[in-house]
Short mmCIF file of C-alpha atoms and ligand atoms in Angstrom, two decimals:
data_model
loop_
_atom_site.label_atom_id
_atom_site.label_comp_id
_atom_site.label_asym_id
_atom_site.label_seq_id
_atom_site.Cartn_x
_atom_site.Cartn_y
_atom_site.Cartn_z
CA UNK A 120 51.95 -245.85 -16.24
CA UNK A 121 49.18 -242.68 -15.18
CA UNK A 122 47.78 -240.57 -18.49
CA UNK A 123 46.90 -237.01 -16.85
CA UNK A 124 44.78 -234.97 -18.91
CA UNK A 125 45.18 -230.71 -17.84
CA UNK A 126 42.48 -228.79 -19.72
CA UNK A 127 43.65 -225.10 -19.07
CA UNK A 128 43.40 -221.23 -20.26
CA UNK A 129 46.67 -220.51 -19.68
CA UNK A 130 48.91 -223.81 -20.74
CA UNK A 131 52.52 -221.56 -19.98
CA UNK A 132 52.28 -221.46 -16.63
CA UNK A 133 52.47 -225.38 -16.30
CA UNK A 134 55.70 -225.34 -18.67
CA UNK A 135 58.75 -224.98 -16.51
CA UNK A 136 57.05 -227.15 -13.02
CA UNK A 137 56.47 -230.06 -15.91
CA UNK A 138 60.22 -229.75 -16.62
CA UNK A 139 61.45 -229.47 -13.54
CA UNK A 140 61.50 -231.71 -10.30
CA UNK A 141 59.61 -234.93 -9.13
CA UNK A 142 56.85 -234.36 -11.89
CA UNK A 143 59.79 -234.61 -14.42
CA UNK A 144 60.97 -237.21 -12.62
CA UNK A 145 57.88 -239.12 -13.19
CA UNK A 146 57.67 -238.41 -16.50
CA UNK A 147 61.55 -239.74 -17.20
CA UNK A 148 60.38 -242.92 -15.56
CA UNK A 149 57.67 -243.26 -17.48
CA UNK A 150 55.69 -243.45 -14.80
CA UNK A 151 53.37 -240.05 -15.64
CA UNK A 152 52.35 -239.09 -19.05
CA UNK A 153 50.91 -235.39 -19.09
CA UNK A 154 48.45 -233.92 -21.70
CA UNK A 155 48.37 -230.12 -21.55
CA UNK A 156 45.31 -229.25 -23.65
CA UNK A 157 44.60 -225.18 -24.39
CA UNK A 158 40.83 -224.63 -23.30
CA UNK A 159 41.37 -221.78 -26.30
CA UNK A 160 41.92 -223.93 -29.01
CA UNK A 161 38.37 -225.10 -28.35
CA UNK A 162 36.94 -221.69 -28.49
CA UNK A 163 33.53 -221.88 -30.89
CA UNK A 164 34.61 -218.54 -32.24
CA UNK A 165 37.56 -217.31 -34.33
CA UNK A 166 38.61 -215.19 -31.92
CA UNK A 167 39.57 -217.94 -29.81
CA UNK A 168 37.51 -216.62 -26.58
CA UNK A 169 36.66 -219.44 -23.99
CA UNK A 170 35.02 -216.96 -21.61
CA UNK A 171 31.67 -214.44 -21.88
CA UNK A 172 29.72 -212.36 -18.95
CA UNK A 173 27.90 -214.51 -16.30
CA UNK A 174 23.71 -214.50 -17.04
CA UNK A 175 22.19 -212.28 -14.41
CA UNK A 176 24.86 -209.48 -14.38
CA UNK A 177 28.08 -209.34 -12.02
CA UNK A 178 31.53 -208.87 -11.80
CA UNK A 179 34.07 -211.02 -14.27
CA UNK A 180 33.88 -213.42 -17.29
CA UNK A 181 32.88 -217.35 -17.26
CA UNK A 182 34.09 -219.89 -19.00
CA UNK A 183 31.95 -221.48 -20.95
CA UNK A 184 30.71 -224.82 -21.13
CA UNK A 185 30.62 -225.63 -25.03
CA UNK A 186 34.16 -225.35 -24.86
CA UNK A 187 34.80 -227.64 -21.70
CA UNK A 188 32.16 -229.46 -23.67
CA UNK A 189 34.30 -229.70 -27.09
CA UNK A 190 38.01 -230.29 -24.67
CA UNK A 191 36.87 -233.11 -23.24
CA UNK A 192 34.76 -234.90 -26.30
CA UNK A 193 38.45 -234.61 -28.91
CA UNK A 194 40.13 -236.31 -26.25
CA UNK A 195 37.03 -239.00 -25.54
CA UNK A 196 37.34 -239.13 -29.72
CA UNK A 197 41.56 -239.19 -29.85
CA UNK A 198 41.10 -241.93 -27.33
CA UNK A 199 37.75 -244.11 -26.42
CA UNK A 200 39.67 -246.63 -23.84
CA UNK A 201 39.14 -243.35 -21.98
CA UNK A 202 35.02 -243.14 -22.43
CA UNK A 203 35.06 -246.99 -21.69
CA UNK A 204 36.99 -246.67 -18.50
CA UNK A 205 34.88 -243.68 -17.12
CA UNK A 206 37.65 -241.01 -16.87
CA UNK A 207 37.56 -239.45 -13.27
CA UNK A 208 37.34 -235.77 -14.59
CA UNK A 209 38.31 -233.19 -11.33
CA UNK A 210 37.30 -229.67 -11.90
CA UNK A 211 39.59 -227.20 -9.84
CA UNK A 212 37.52 -225.20 -7.38
CA UNK A 213 37.75 -223.35 -4.11
CA UNK A 214 34.56 -224.73 -3.44
CA UNK A 215 35.37 -228.30 -3.74
CA UNK A 216 36.36 -231.22 -1.61
CA UNK A 217 39.48 -230.21 0.33
CA UNK A 218 42.98 -232.27 -1.65
CA UNK A 219 45.04 -234.41 1.21
CA UNK A 220 47.63 -237.16 0.96
CA UNK A 221 44.52 -239.54 1.10
CA UNK A 222 43.64 -238.22 -2.14
CA UNK A 223 46.89 -238.14 -3.84
CA UNK A 224 46.88 -241.66 -2.86
CA UNK A 225 43.76 -242.25 -4.49
CA UNK A 226 44.54 -240.21 -7.66
CA UNK A 227 48.03 -241.99 -7.37
CA UNK A 228 45.88 -245.32 -7.81
CA UNK A 229 43.88 -244.24 -11.27
CA UNK A 230 45.75 -245.14 -14.34
CA UNK A 231 43.92 -241.59 -15.94
CA UNK A 232 42.67 -238.57 -14.46
CA UNK A 233 41.70 -235.13 -16.21
CA UNK A 234 41.86 -232.14 -14.38
CA UNK A 235 40.04 -229.09 -15.31
CA UNK A 236 41.74 -225.18 -14.59
CA UNK A 237 39.63 -222.35 -14.09
CA UNK A 238 40.68 -218.36 -14.81
CA UNK A 239 38.40 -215.51 -14.34
CA UNK A 240 35.69 -215.60 -11.98
CA UNK A 241 35.31 -219.68 -12.85
CA UNK A 242 33.15 -221.81 -15.08
CA UNK A 243 29.84 -222.45 -15.92
CA UNK A 244 28.26 -224.35 -13.26
CA UNK A 245 26.98 -227.21 -16.13
CA UNK A 246 30.35 -228.20 -16.20
CA UNK A 247 30.11 -229.73 -12.54
CA UNK A 248 26.83 -230.57 -13.07
CA UNK A 249 27.10 -232.48 -16.28
CA UNK A 250 30.66 -233.53 -16.93
CA UNK A 251 32.78 -233.31 -13.63
CA UNK A 252 33.04 -236.70 -11.34
CA UNK A 253 34.39 -234.42 -8.84
CA UNK A 254 35.62 -230.94 -7.84
CA UNK A 255 39.01 -230.47 -5.44
CA UNK A 256 40.09 -227.25 -3.71
CA UNK A 257 43.75 -226.97 -2.50
CA UNK A 258 42.79 -225.19 0.52
CA UNK A 259 40.70 -222.55 1.81
CA UNK A 260 41.86 -219.27 -0.50
CA UNK A 261 41.53 -218.67 -3.82
CA UNK A 262 44.00 -218.61 -6.84
CA UNK A 263 43.37 -216.64 -9.92
CA UNK A 264 43.79 -219.68 -12.33
CA UNK A 265 43.44 -223.73 -11.74
CA UNK A 266 46.95 -224.71 -13.34
CA UNK A 267 48.32 -223.81 -9.95
CA UNK A 268 46.61 -226.25 -8.63
CA UNK A 269 46.89 -229.16 -11.46
CA UNK A 270 50.92 -228.77 -10.31
CA UNK A 271 49.92 -229.22 -6.65
CA UNK A 272 48.07 -232.41 -7.48
CA UNK A 273 50.53 -233.54 -9.95
CA UNK A 274 53.51 -233.29 -7.72
CA UNK A 275 52.00 -234.87 -4.78
CA UNK A 276 50.93 -237.43 -7.22
CA UNK A 277 53.72 -238.16 -8.95
CA UNK A 278 56.38 -238.35 -5.39
CA UNK A 279 53.78 -241.49 -5.05
CA UNK A 280 54.71 -243.23 -7.89
CA UNK A 281 56.51 -246.27 -7.28
CA UNK A 282 60.90 -245.60 -8.59
CA UNK A 283 60.23 -241.77 -8.44
CA UNK A 284 61.78 -240.92 -5.38
CA UNK A 285 64.97 -241.79 -4.98
CA UNK A 286 64.30 -243.23 -1.52
CA UNK A 287 60.93 -245.02 -1.82
CA UNK A 288 61.39 -246.04 1.83
CA UNK A 289 61.19 -242.51 3.06
CA UNK A 290 57.65 -241.62 2.24
CA UNK A 291 56.69 -243.97 4.85
CA UNK A 292 57.86 -241.81 7.31
CA UNK A 293 56.60 -238.18 6.23
CA UNK A 294 54.20 -236.39 7.08
CA UNK A 295 50.54 -237.66 6.63
CA UNK A 296 51.97 -241.03 5.60
CA UNK A 297 50.46 -242.46 9.05
CA UNK A 298 48.95 -240.19 11.89
CA UNK A 299 51.79 -237.74 12.74
CA UNK A 300 53.65 -234.95 11.31
CA UNK A 301 56.87 -236.07 10.23
CA UNK A 302 59.86 -235.62 13.22
CA UNK A 303 62.39 -232.99 12.92
CA UNK A 304 65.46 -233.15 10.42
CA UNK A 305 68.93 -231.93 11.05
CA UNK A 306 72.06 -232.42 8.46
CA UNK A 307 75.60 -230.98 8.80
CA UNK A 308 77.57 -229.18 10.41
CA UNK A 309 76.26 -230.71 13.49
CA UNK A 310 77.28 -227.23 15.66
CA UNK A 311 76.58 -224.28 13.61
CA UNK A 312 77.64 -221.12 15.72
CA UNK A 313 76.54 -222.79 18.53
CA UNK A 314 73.39 -223.83 16.95
CA UNK A 315 74.14 -227.66 17.74
CA UNK A 316 71.65 -230.99 16.77
CA UNK A 317 70.35 -232.83 19.10
CA UNK A 318 73.11 -235.37 20.88
CA UNK A 319 71.44 -238.18 20.43
CA UNK A 320 71.33 -238.08 16.52
CA UNK A 321 75.00 -238.06 16.39
CA UNK A 322 74.91 -241.42 19.30
CA UNK A 323 74.78 -244.18 16.44
CA UNK A 324 72.48 -245.58 18.82
CA UNK A 325 69.05 -246.69 16.31
CA UNK A 326 66.95 -247.73 18.66
CA UNK A 327 67.13 -244.28 20.66
CA UNK A 328 67.25 -242.06 17.50
CA UNK A 329 63.49 -244.15 16.26
CA UNK A 330 62.29 -243.37 19.96
CA UNK A 331 63.47 -239.95 19.96
CA UNK A 332 61.88 -239.06 16.40
CA UNK A 333 58.84 -240.95 17.61
CA UNK A 334 58.53 -238.88 20.55
CA UNK A 335 59.17 -235.48 18.71
CA UNK A 336 56.73 -236.69 15.72
CA UNK A 337 53.98 -237.06 18.19
CA UNK A 338 54.56 -234.05 20.39
CA UNK A 339 54.71 -231.94 17.55
CA UNK A 340 51.28 -233.24 15.89
CA UNK A 341 49.97 -232.66 19.42
CA UNK A 342 50.96 -229.09 19.56
CA UNK A 343 49.82 -228.00 15.67
CA UNK A 344 47.58 -230.71 14.16
CA UNK A 345 45.86 -232.03 17.19
CA UNK A 346 43.11 -233.24 14.71
CA UNK A 347 45.05 -235.77 13.23
CA UNK A 348 45.51 -237.69 16.03
CA UNK A 349 41.78 -237.88 16.89
N1 SAM B 750 34.98 -216.94 -8.08
C1 SAM B 750 35.11 -218.25 -7.54
C2 SAM B 750 35.07 -218.46 -6.58
O1 SAM B 750 34.86 -217.44 -5.89
O2 SAM B 750 35.06 -219.66 -5.95
C3 SAM B 750 36.26 -218.43 -8.15
C4 SAM B 750 37.50 -218.39 -9.03
S1 SAM B 750 38.93 -218.42 -9.09
C5 SAM B 750 39.50 -217.28 -9.15
C6 SAM B 750 39.46 -218.90 -10.71
C7 SAM B 750 40.05 -220.90 -10.34
O3 SAM B 750 41.31 -220.85 -10.35
C8 SAM B 750 38.85 -221.45 -10.39
O4 SAM B 750 37.81 -221.63 -11.39
C9 SAM B 750 39.62 -222.69 -9.80
O5 SAM B 750 39.79 -223.54 -11.17
C10 SAM B 750 40.77 -222.03 -10.03
N2 SAM B 750 41.32 -222.01 -7.73
C11 SAM B 750 40.76 -220.58 -6.99
N3 SAM B 750 41.36 -221.23 -6.47
C12 SAM B 750 41.37 -222.24 -5.96
C13 SAM B 750 41.53 -223.56 -4.98
N4 SAM B 750 41.69 -223.65 -3.41
N5 SAM B 750 41.59 -224.89 -5.54
C14 SAM B 750 41.33 -225.07 -6.21
N6 SAM B 750 41.56 -224.05 -7.60
C15 SAM B 750 41.23 -223.30 -7.51
#
């Protein structure tokens, strides 16, 4: 069972995705527990503000370090074993290391981890310096908040939890599970208005089908992501 703590300003963004699809499956089969912590609950003021203007000027607002520190210590107080076990605290940020399948695998080996989601202009740098274990970016673009990034990570991790996917075997053939991207997939009808499925797939010859898929996977990878083959 993996326990994931998500600290965020907009918990409502997470509600529906946590109740659907693969993340719900992971939760239902007790492979994953998700604790969503609304950062506003850890505000030091009665208006529940969590941000303030940046020192030195500039546009936007920055999430305060004391809010994040309060939030983390509350969770550590409730679950002291998380302190003992050095809960990995992951800061979601466009400046982080790029998230990929390897990182998803690494995270899925943890018993627990925390994801800190920013908004506005981001989070006070002292959070990165003193509270975060590392930073993760889900890609070279800027989202308006870390909640969607947290969901991307939870989804990728959920499908690696044994028993979550209907056919666990299928993980082995997916893109990024080996050096190649996945081969093309087809289903019924075999002929859609003249658009035909490759004949080999209808042949019943499993050896030829395996070879065809392997060749396609290599060709597609060579064409689209040659960097994966080096
Ligand atoms: N001013 C920041 C910058 O230029 O790096 C961007 C802040 S962004 C508008 C607000 C929050 O969204 C970030 O603190 C982070 O938590 C999240 N975020 C945005 N893009 C992200 C990405 N590519 N990966 C992970 N989190 C991201």
